[in-house]
PDB file of C-alpha atoms in Angstrom:
ATOM      1  CA  UNK A   1       1.406  23.979 105.505  1.00 56.00           C
ATOM      2  CA  UNK A   2       3.847  22.186 103.315  1.00 54.00           C
ATOM      3  CA  UNK A   3       3.763  23.544  99.787  1.00 62.00           C
ATOM      4  CA  UNK A   4       5.003  20.219  98.359  1.00 62.00           C
ATOM      5  CA  UNK A   5       1.699  18.563  99.439  1.00 68.00           C
ATOM      6  CA  UNK A   6      -0.490  21.260  97.984  1.00 70.00           C
ATOM      7  CA  UNK A   7      -2.683  20.151  95.094  1.00 71.00           C
ATOM      8  CA  UNK A   8      -2.175  22.851  92.544  1.00 63.00           C
ATOM      9  CA  UNK A   9      -4.347  21.261  89.736  1.00 71.00           C
ATOM     10  CA  UNK A  10      -7.021  23.882  89.005  1.00 74.00           C
ATOM     11  CA  UNK A  11     -10.653  22.772  89.530  1.00 82.00           C
ATOM     12  CA  UNK A  12     -13.192  23.825  86.877  1.00 85.00           C
ATOM     13  CA  UNK A  13     -16.474  24.522  88.720  1.00 88.00           C
ATOM     14  CA  UNK A  14     -19.950  24.863  87.171  1.00 85.00           C
ATOM     15  CA  UNK A  15     -21.852  28.231  87.129  1.00 85.00           C
ATOM     16  CA  UNK A  16     -22.763  27.687  90.719  1.00 87.00           C
ATOM     17  CA  UNK A  17     -19.149  27.256  91.815  1.00 91.00           C
ATOM     18  CA  UNK A  18     -19.597  23.622  92.592  1.00 93.00           C
ATOM     19  CA  UNK A  19     -17.996  20.429  91.123  1.00 92.00           C
ATOM     20  CA  UNK A  20     -19.149  16.834  91.543  1.00 93.00           C
ATOM     21  CA  UNK A  21     -17.260  13.654  90.653  1.00 93.00           C
ATOM     22  CA  UNK A  22     -17.736   9.876  91.066  1.00 93.00           C
ATOM     23  CA  UNK A  23     -14.814   7.442  91.736  1.00 93.00           C
ATOM     24  CA  UNK A  24     -15.117   3.678  91.398  1.00 92.00           C
ATOM     25  CA  UNK A  25     -12.042   1.857  92.430  1.00 89.00           C
ATOM     26  CA  UNK A  26     -11.580  -1.890  91.757  1.00 84.00           C
ATOM     27  CA  UNK A  27      -8.750  -3.851  93.277  1.00 77.00           C
ATOM     28  CA  UNK A  28      -6.878  -0.575  94.157  1.00 71.00           C
ATOM     29  CA  UNK A  29      -6.093   0.375  97.656  1.00 74.00           C
ATOM     30  CA  UNK A  30      -4.254   3.800  97.594  1.00 76.00           C
ATOM     31  CA  UNK A  31      -7.186   5.884  96.592  1.00 86.00           C
ATOM     32  CA  UNK A  32      -6.208   9.302  97.931  1.00 87.00           C
ATOM     33  CA  UNK A  33      -2.587  10.382  98.199  1.00 81.00           C
ATOM     34  CA  UNK A  34      -1.596  12.658 101.134  1.00 79.00           C
ATOM     35  CA  UNK A  35      -2.243  16.286 100.158  1.00 82.00           C
ATOM     36  CA  UNK A  36      -4.120  19.475 100.945  1.00 84.00           C
ATOM     37  CA  UNK A  37      -6.013  22.206  99.084  1.00 88.00           C
ATOM     38  CA  UNK A  38      -7.989  25.365  99.817  1.00 88.00           C
ATOM     39  CA  UNK A  39     -11.432  23.846  98.708  1.00 93.00           C
ATOM     40  CA  UNK A  40     -13.806  21.943 100.853  1.00 95.00           C
ATOM     41  CA  UNK A  41     -14.807  18.359  99.942  1.00 96.00           C
ATOM     42  CA  UNK A  42     -17.480  15.863 100.964  1.00 97.00           C
ATOM     43  CA  UNK A  43     -16.987  12.276 100.129  1.00 97.00           C
ATOM     44  CA  UNK A  44     -20.267  10.233  99.969  1.00 97.00           C
ATOM     45  CA  UNK A  45     -19.453   6.574 100.280  1.00 96.00           C
ATOM     46  CA  UNK A  46     -21.690   4.551  98.010  1.00 95.00           C
ATOM     47  CA  UNK A  47     -20.227   1.012  98.480  1.00 94.00           C
ATOM     48  CA  UNK A  48     -17.252  -0.563  99.974  1.00 93.00           C
ATOM     49  CA  UNK A  49     -15.245   1.011 102.806  1.00 92.00           C
ATOM     50  CA  UNK A  50     -12.278   3.236 103.250  1.00 91.00           C
ATOM     51  CA  UNK A  51      -9.767   4.402 105.906  1.00 90.00           C
ATOM     52  CA  UNK A  52      -9.352   8.168 105.821  1.00 91.00           C
ATOM     53  CA  UNK A  53      -6.724  10.240 107.538  1.00 84.00           C
ATOM     54  CA  UNK A  54      -7.767  13.832 108.197  1.00 85.00           C
ATOM     55  CA  UNK A  55      -5.120  15.731 110.152  1.00 76.00           C
ATOM     56  CA  UNK A  56      -3.732  13.427 112.748  1.00 66.00           C
ATOM     57  CA  UNK A  57      -6.921  11.346 113.155  1.00 77.00           C
ATOM     58  CA  UNK A  58      -7.830   8.260 111.239  1.00 83.00           C
ATOM     59  CA  UNK A  59     -11.551   7.262 110.470  1.00 89.00           C
ATOM     60  CA  UNK A  60     -13.343   4.363 108.821  1.00 91.00           C
ATOM     61  CA  UNK A  61     -16.165   5.142 106.531  1.00 94.00           C
ATOM     62  CA  UNK A  62     -18.539   2.708 104.916  1.00 94.00           C
ATOM     63  CA  UNK A  63     -21.601   2.810 102.542  1.00 94.00           C
ATOM     64  CA  UNK A  64     -23.956   5.651 103.601  1.00 94.00           C
ATOM     65  CA  UNK A  65     -21.304   7.791 105.426  1.00 96.00           C
ATOM     66  CA  UNK A  66     -20.076  11.180 104.386  1.00 96.00           C
ATOM     67  CA  UNK A  67     -16.402  12.095 104.974  1.00 96.00           C
ATOM     68  CA  UNK A  68     -15.886  15.889 105.606  1.00 96.00           C
ATOM     69  CA  UNK A  69     -12.606  17.384 104.521  1.00 94.00           C
ATOM     70  CA  UNK A  70     -12.258  21.045 105.523  1.00 91.00           C
ATOM     71  CA  UNK A  71     -10.083  23.490 103.596  1.00 90.00           C
ATOM     72  CA  UNK A  72      -6.304  23.410 104.240  1.00 84.00           C
ATOM     73  CA  UNK A  73      -6.442  19.950 105.980  1.00 85.00           C
ATOM     74  CA  UNK A  74      -3.957  17.275 105.148  1.00 82.00           C
ATOM     75  CA  UNK A  75      -5.800  14.077 104.152  1.00 86.00           C
ATOM     76  CA  UNK A  76      -5.362  10.793 102.530  1.00 86.00           C
ATOM     77  CA  UNK A  77      -7.519   7.618 101.886  1.00 88.00           C
ATOM     78  CA  UNK A  78      -6.916   3.859 101.704  1.00 85.00           C
ATOM     79  CA  UNK A  79      -9.400   1.149 100.701  1.00 87.00           C
ATOM     80  CA  UNK A  80      -8.531  -1.958 102.923  1.00 81.00           C
ATOM     81  CA  UNK A  81     -10.709  -4.302 100.666  1.00 82.00           C
ATOM     82  CA  UNK A  82      -9.466  -2.547  97.465  1.00 81.00           C
ATOM     83  CA  UNK A  83     -13.089  -1.912  96.236  1.00 87.00           C
ATOM     84  CA  UNK A  84     -14.796   1.366  96.950  1.00 93.00           C
ATOM     85  CA  UNK A  85     -17.193   3.756  95.121  1.00 94.00           C
ATOM     86  CA  UNK A  86     -17.903   7.281  96.333  1.00 96.00           C
ATOM     87  CA  UNK A  87     -19.239  10.578  95.089  1.00 96.00           C
ATOM     88  CA  UNK A  88     -17.364  13.857  95.787  1.00 96.00           C
ATOM     89  CA  UNK A  89     -18.810  17.392  96.184  1.00 95.00           C
ATOM     90  CA  UNK A  90     -16.272  20.120  96.237  1.00 95.00           C
ATOM     91  CA  UNK A  91     -16.446  23.940  96.402  1.00 95.00           C
ATOM     92  CA  UNK A  92     -14.380  26.861  97.640  1.00 94.00           C
ATOM     93  CA  UNK A  93     -16.136  28.220 100.743  1.00 94.00           C
ATOM     94  CA  UNK A  94     -14.964  31.742  99.879  1.00 94.00           C
ATOM     95  CA  UNK A  95     -17.259  31.646  96.745  1.00 94.00           C
ATOM     96  CA  UNK A  96     -20.193  31.775  99.147  1.00 95.00           C
ATOM     97  CA  UNK A  97     -19.098  34.729 101.388  1.00 94.00           C
ATOM     98  CA  UNK A  98     -21.637  37.515 101.543  1.00 91.00           C
ATOM     99  CA  UNK A  99     -22.208  40.617 103.605  1.00 90.00           C
ATOM    100  CA  UNK A 100     -24.539  39.155 106.112  1.00 90.00           C
ATOM    101  CA  UNK A 101     -23.320  39.023 109.656  1.00 89.00           C
ATOM    102  CA  UNK A 102     -23.894  35.298 110.059  1.00 86.00           C
ATOM    103  CA  UNK A 103     -21.794  34.503 106.866  1.00 89.00           C
ATOM    104  CA  UNK A 104     -19.033  36.934 107.934  1.00 87.00           C
ATOM    105  CA  UNK A 105     -18.820  35.055 111.275  1.00 85.00           C
ATOM    106  CA  UNK A 106     -19.162  31.337 110.223  1.00 89.00           C
ATOM    107  CA  UNK A 107     -17.832  30.820 106.760  1.00 92.00           C
ATOM    108  CA  UNK A 108     -14.400  32.289 107.302  1.00 90.00           C
ATOM    109  CA  UNK A 109     -14.170  30.160 110.375  1.00 89.00           C
ATOM    110  CA  UNK A 110     -14.367  27.030 108.106  1.00 91.00           C
ATOM    111  CA  UNK A 111     -11.838  28.343 105.632  1.00 89.00           C
ATOM    112  CA  UNK A 112      -9.359  29.315 108.298  1.00 83.00           C
ATOM    113  CA  UNK A 113      -9.637  26.063 110.140  1.00 83.00           C
ATOM    114  CA  UNK A 114     -11.268  27.611 113.222  1.00 83.00           C
ATOM    115  CA  UNK A 115     -14.546  25.490 112.893  1.00 86.00           C
ATOM    116  CA  UNK A 116     -13.778  21.918 114.141  1.00 86.00           C
ATOM    117  CA  UNK A 117     -16.271  19.494 112.448  1.00 89.00           C
ATOM    118  CA  UNK A 118     -17.058  15.855 112.680  1.00 91.00           C
ATOM    119  CA  UNK A 119     -14.931  14.091 110.028  1.00 93.00           C
ATOM    120  CA  UNK A 120     -17.310  11.357 109.348  1.00 95.00           C
ATOM    121  CA  UNK A 121     -21.129  11.552 109.570  1.00 95.00           C
ATOM    122  CA  UNK A 122     -24.332   9.905 108.494  1.00 94.00           C
ATOM    123  CA  UNK A 123     -26.608  12.600 109.709  1.00 95.00           C
ATOM    124  CA  UNK A 124     -29.688  12.584 107.372  1.00 95.00           C
ATOM    125  CA  UNK A 125     -29.682  16.368 106.747  1.00 95.00           C
ATOM    126  CA  UNK A 126     -26.041  16.370 105.645  1.00 95.00           C
ATOM    127  CA  UNK A 127     -26.490  13.263 103.555  1.00 95.00           C
ATOM    128  CA  UNK A 128     -29.637  14.677 101.970  1.00 95.00           C
ATOM    129  CA  UNK A 129     -27.958  17.863 100.712  1.00 96.00           C
ATOM    130  CA  UNK A 130     -24.876  16.067  99.508  1.00 96.00           C
ATOM    131  CA  UNK A 131     -27.026  13.534  97.537  1.00 95.00           C
ATOM    132  CA  UNK A 132     -28.970  16.336  96.034  1.00 94.00           C
ATOM    133  CA  UNK A 133     -25.816  18.079  94.831  1.00 93.00           C
ATOM    134  CA  UNK A 134     -24.368  14.842  93.420  1.00 91.00           C
ATOM    135  CA  UNK A 135     -27.513  13.705  91.552  1.00 89.00           C
ATOM    136  CA  UNK A 136     -28.693  17.108  90.212  1.00 84.00           C
ATOM    137  CA  UNK A 137     -25.505  18.806  88.888  1.00 71.00           C
ATOM    138  CA  UNK A 138     -27.409  20.439  86.036  1.00 72.00           C
ATOM    139  CA  UNK A 139     -30.166  21.901  88.184  1.00 72.00           C
ATOM    140  CA  UNK A 140     -30.940  25.652  88.086  1.00 75.00           C
ATOM    141  CA  UNK A 141     -27.899  27.549  89.485  1.00 81.00           C
ATOM    142  CA  UNK A 142     -29.746  29.198  92.292  1.00 89.00           C
ATOM    143  CA  UNK A 143     -31.215  25.969  93.494  1.00 91.00           C
ATOM    144  CA  UNK A 144     -27.670  24.486  93.857  1.00 92.00           C
ATOM    145  CA  UNK A 145     -26.438  27.576  95.655  1.00 93.00           C
ATOM    146  CA  UNK A 146     -29.375  27.436  98.027  1.00 94.00           C
ATOM    147  CA  UNK A 147     -28.409  23.805  98.713  1.00 95.00           C
ATOM    148  CA  UNK A 148     -24.858  24.784  99.547  1.00 95.00           C
ATOM    149  CA  UNK A 149     -26.140  27.260 102.223  1.00 95.00           C
ATOM    150  CA  UNK A 150     -28.481  24.617 103.584  1.00 95.00           C
ATOM    151  CA  UNK A 151     -25.495  22.135 103.771  1.00 95.00           C
ATOM    152  CA  UNK A 152     -23.364  24.678 105.537  1.00 94.00           C
ATOM    153  CA  UNK A 153     -26.182  25.430 107.960  1.00 93.00           C
ATOM    154  CA  UNK A 154     -26.476  21.629 108.617  1.00 93.00           C
ATOM    155  CA  UNK A 155     -22.733  21.474 109.416  1.00 93.00           C
ATOM    156  CA  UNK A 156     -22.940  24.242 112.027  1.00 92.00           C
ATOM    157  CA  UNK A 157     -26.186  22.788 113.414  1.00 92.00           C
ATOM    158  CA  UNK A 158     -25.264  19.049 113.483  1.00 92.00           C
ATOM    159  CA  UNK A 159     -21.534  18.515 112.889  1.00 91.00           C
ATOM    160  CA  UNK A 160     -19.912  21.394 114.701  1.00 87.00           C
ATOM    161  CA  UNK A 161     -17.582  20.332 117.585  1.00 82.00           C
ATOM    162  CA  UNK A 162     -15.783  23.565 118.387  1.00 80.00           C
ATOM    163  CA  UNK A 163     -15.669  27.104 117.027  1.00 81.00           C
ATOM    164  CA  UNK A 164     -12.325  28.637 117.889  1.00 72.00           C
ATOM    165  CA  UNK A 165     -11.804  32.318 118.485  1.00 65.00           C
ATOM    166  CA  UNK A 166      -8.047  32.541 117.662  1.00 55.00           C
ATOM    167  CA  UNK A 167      -6.838  32.432 114.092  1.00 52.00           C
ATOM    168  CA  UNK A 168      -4.098  30.118 112.962  1.00 53.00           C
ATOM    169  CA  UNK A 169      -0.711  31.031 114.224  1.00 58.00           C
ATOM    170  CA  UNK A 170       1.480  32.433 111.357  1.00 66.00           C
ATOM    171  CA  UNK A 171       4.673  31.390 113.313  1.00 73.00           C
ATOM    172  CA  UNK A 172       3.853  27.768 112.529  1.00 79.00           C
ATOM    173  CA  UNK A 173       3.898  28.631 108.816  1.00 77.00           C
ATOM    174  CA  UNK A 174       7.528  29.883 109.305  1.00 82.00           C
ATOM    175  CA  UNK A 175       8.381  26.585 110.939  1.00 87.00           C
ATOM    176  CA  UNK A 176       6.923  24.522 108.182  1.00 85.00           C
ATOM    177  CA  UNK A 177       8.724  26.563 105.476  1.00 82.00           C
ATOM    178  CA  UNK A 178      11.991  25.903 107.450  1.00 88.00           C
ATOM    179  CA  UNK A 179      11.244  22.199 107.587  1.00 88.00           C
ATOM    180  CA  UNK A 180      10.415  22.114 103.906  1.00 86.00           C
ATOM    181  CA  UNK A 181      13.679  23.820 103.000  1.00 87.00           C
ATOM    182  CA  UNK A 182      15.817  21.553 105.283  1.00 90.00           C
ATOM    183  CA  UNK A 183      14.001  18.252 105.342  1.00 91.00           C
ATOM    184  CA  UNK A 184      17.186  16.354 104.209  1.00 91.00           C
ATOM    185  CA  UNK A 185      18.911  17.449 107.359  1.00 91.00           C
ATOM    186  CA  UNK A 186      18.770  15.472 110.671  1.00 90.00           C
ATOM    187  CA  UNK A 187      16.071  17.675 112.173  1.00 91.00           C
ATOM    188  CA  UNK A 188      14.726  17.091 115.667  1.00 92.00           C
ATOM    189  CA  UNK A 189      12.122  18.691 117.749  1.00 92.00           C
ATOM    190  CA  UNK A 190      14.841  19.939 120.176  1.00 91.00           C
ATOM    191  CA  UNK A 191      16.731  21.580 117.304  1.00 91.00           C
ATOM    192  CA  UNK A 192      13.513  23.185 115.998  1.00 91.00           C
ATOM    193  CA  UNK A 193      12.600  24.454 119.429  1.00 90.00           C
ATOM    194  CA  UNK A 194      16.134  25.983 119.717  1.00 88.00           C
ATOM    195  CA  UNK A 195      15.778  27.795 116.418  1.00 87.00           C
ATOM    196  CA  UNK A 196      12.334  29.171 117.011  1.00 85.00           C
ATOM    197  CA  UNK A 197      12.617  29.750 120.786  1.00 86.00           C
ATOM    198  CA  UNK A 198       9.982  27.278 122.329  1.00 86.00           C
ATOM    199  CA  UNK A 199       9.844  24.664 124.975  1.00 88.00           C
ATOM    200  CA  UNK A 200       9.330  21.282 123.414  1.00 88.00           C
ATOM    201  CA  UNK A 201       5.879  20.770 125.017  1.00 87.00           C
ATOM    202  CA  UNK A 202       4.563  24.211 123.951  1.00 86.00           C
ATOM    203  CA  UNK A 203       6.115  23.728 120.427  1.00 87.00           C
ATOM    204  CA  UNK A 204       4.466  20.418 119.868  1.00 88.00           C
ATOM    205  CA  UNK A 205       1.098  21.619 121.016  1.00 85.00           C
ATOM    206  CA  UNK A 206       1.189  24.761 118.853  1.00 83.00           C
ATOM    207  CA  UNK A 207       2.337  22.730 115.810  1.00 86.00           C
ATOM    208  CA  UNK A 208      -0.256  20.102 116.099  1.00 82.00           C
ATOM    209  CA  UNK A 209      -2.993  22.597 116.658  1.00 75.00           C
ATOM    210  CA  UNK A 210      -2.250  24.342 113.459  1.00 75.00           C
ATOM    211  CA  UNK A 211      -1.268  21.489 111.162  1.00 76.00           C
ATOM    212  CA  UNK A 212      -3.110  18.575 112.611  1.00 73.00           C
ATOM    213  CA  UNK A 213       0.196  16.573 112.807  1.00 81.00           C
ATOM    214  CA  UNK A 214       3.131  16.272 115.129  1.00 87.00           C
ATOM    215  CA  UNK A 215       6.349  17.906 113.904  1.00 90.00           C
ATOM    216  CA  UNK A 216       8.020  14.541 113.200  1.00 91.00           C
ATOM    217  CA  UNK A 217       5.043  13.156 111.390  1.00 88.00           C
ATOM    218  CA  UNK A 218       4.894  16.268 109.254  1.00 88.00           C
ATOM    219  CA  UNK A 219       8.602  15.940 108.544  1.00 91.00           C
ATOM    220  CA  UNK A 220       8.118  12.222 107.598  1.00 90.00           C
ATOM    221  CA  UNK A 221       5.421  13.110 105.125  1.00 87.00           C
ATOM    222  CA  UNK A 222       7.594  15.701 103.369  1.00 89.00           C
ATOM    223  CA  UNK A 223      10.429  13.180 103.149  1.00 91.00           C
ATOM    224  CA  UNK A 224       8.225  10.391 101.880  1.00 89.00           C
ATOM    225  CA  UNK A 225       6.487  12.542  99.180  1.00 85.00           C
ATOM    226  CA  UNK A 226       9.910  13.653  98.043  1.00 88.00           C
ATOM    227  CA  UNK A 227      11.020  10.057  97.802  1.00 91.00           C
ATOM    228  CA  UNK A 228       7.871   9.137  95.840  1.00 86.00           C
ATOM    229  CA  UNK A 229       8.657  11.892  93.246  1.00 85.00           C
ATOM    230  CA  UNK A 230      12.302  10.670  92.987  1.00 89.00           C
ATOM    231  CA  UNK A 231      11.103   7.078  92.261  1.00 88.00           C
ATOM    232  CA  UNK A 232       8.651   8.331  89.676  1.00 81.00           C
ATOM    233  CA  UNK A 233      11.160  10.520  87.764  1.00 80.00           C
ATOM    234  CA  UNK A 234      14.348   8.496  87.796  1.00 77.00           C
ATOM    235  CA  UNK A 235      16.132   5.117  88.178  1.00 82.00           C
ATOM    236  CA  UNK A 236      18.308   5.736  91.224  1.00 89.00           C
ATOM    237  CA  UNK A 237      18.615   2.887  93.646  1.00 92.00           C
ATOM    238  CA  UNK A 238      16.221   2.753  96.563  1.00 93.00           C
ATOM    239  CA  UNK A 239      19.086   3.200  98.963  1.00 93.00           C
ATOM    240  CA  UNK A 240      20.283   6.335  97.222  1.00 93.00           C
ATOM    241  CA  UNK A 241      16.684   7.659  97.222  1.00 94.00           C
ATOM    242  CA  UNK A 242      16.376   6.912 100.846  1.00 94.00           C
ATOM    243  CA  UNK A 243      19.532   8.828 101.597  1.00 94.00           C
ATOM    244  CA  UNK A 244      18.578  11.827  99.357  1.00 93.00           C
ATOM    245  CA  UNK A 245      15.207  12.056 101.120  1.00 94.00           C
ATOM    246  CA  UNK A 246      16.653  12.345 104.604  1.00 94.00           C
ATOM    247  CA  UNK A 247      16.590   8.692 105.808  1.00 93.00           C
ATOM    248  CA  UNK A 248      19.853   7.208 107.132  1.00 91.00           C
ATOM    249  CA  UNK A 249      18.417   3.719 107.334  1.00 92.00           C
ATOM    250  CA  UNK A 250      17.071   2.255 104.057  1.00 91.00           C
ATOM    251  CA  UNK A 251      15.114  -0.541 105.847  1.00 93.00           C
ATOM    252  CA  UNK A 252      13.347   1.935 107.975  1.00 94.00           C
ATOM    253  CA  UNK A 253      12.635   3.977 104.887  1.00 94.00           C
ATOM    254  CA  UNK A 254      11.109   1.065 103.235  1.00 93.00           C
ATOM    255  CA  UNK A 255       8.796   0.336 106.206  1.00 91.00           C
ATOM    256  CA  UNK A 256       7.669   4.022 106.300  1.00 90.00           C
ATOM    257  CA  UNK A 257       7.200   4.188 102.631  1.00 90.00           C
ATOM    258  CA  UNK A 258       4.995   1.053 102.578  1.00 86.00           C
ATOM    259  CA  UNK A 259       2.841   2.441 105.427  1.00 83.00           C
ATOM    260  CA  UNK A 260       2.408   5.760 103.685  1.00 82.00           C
ATOM    261  CA  UNK A 261       1.823   4.573 100.070  1.00 80.00           C
ATOM    262  CA  UNK A 262       0.411   1.138 100.708  1.00 78.00           C
ATOM    263  CA  UNK A 263       3.271  -0.548  98.795  1.00 83.00           C
ATOM    264  CA  UNK A 264       7.047  -0.896  98.935  1.00 89.00           C
ATOM    265  CA  UNK A 265       9.299   1.415  96.995  1.00 90.00           C
ATOM    266  CA  UNK A 266      10.090  -1.420  94.477  1.00 89.00           C
ATOM    267  CA  UNK A 267       6.332  -2.031  93.941  1.00 86.00           C
ATOM    268  CA  UNK A 268       5.725   1.637  93.573  1.00 83.00           C
ATOM    269  CA  UNK A 269       8.419   1.817  90.823  1.00 83.00           C
ATOM    270  CA  UNK A 270       7.018  -1.164  89.011  1.00 80.00           C
ATOM    271  CA  UNK A 271       3.564   0.448  89.082  1.00 72.00           C
ATOM    272  CA  UNK A 272       5.077   3.538  87.479  1.00 62.00           C
ATOM    273  CA  UNK A 273       6.614   1.545  84.706  1.00 58.00           C
ATOM    274  CA  UNK A 274       3.454  -0.241  83.620  1.00 55.00           C
TER     275      UNK A 274
END
């Protein structure tokens, strides 16, 4: 997974190892920038609607829905109508490991990405536990911890799509590290396959299974996030930034940038200067 997209800001949890937040966006579309983290998150949509990308899939969520973001999953969010309010419950699954056989089997599966879950749900059990955690943040610690275990049980009972036996392939991590170090070069799937010794079809399947993205989509995100940092930190021309970020065509760069950030590079720069 690309280290540039890792959210390194520390989360300060309560004594039960849980954190809740509320976000209320008005006239703002780019609500969640593309990133990933080790913690698990649940977004409880209170009003409005959002388009959420989790891995390679895109989902719409409206009032009453819960968006499930597993650990180590690339994700982003966009509010098409520019108004949305939602609660967030977050915790590190590893904080709830224990020595029971069931926890040893199931909880690491969530953390390692071997439990495939529904990304959007309105199942009453899942909603009930999320709402309790959001509305009772100062409850007795053991009560909140008990609710987390009930929530996790609900996920495996109601939201589980697939429980994989095989762990993530560490070879893919070597590939993403190489892409991160060489994203300014004219990388292609064929070149990556030649370097790492795979056929194109096998390479693409392996890469998407581990990251949730195709190799070229993954590379595109690395380049666009780098371009966004250049725009924020300096005053170089858009054409220059496009070139430094690995794009040979500035018009294509602008189209990709607008699709990713919800605004053009020029608009993004103006927003930074406000």
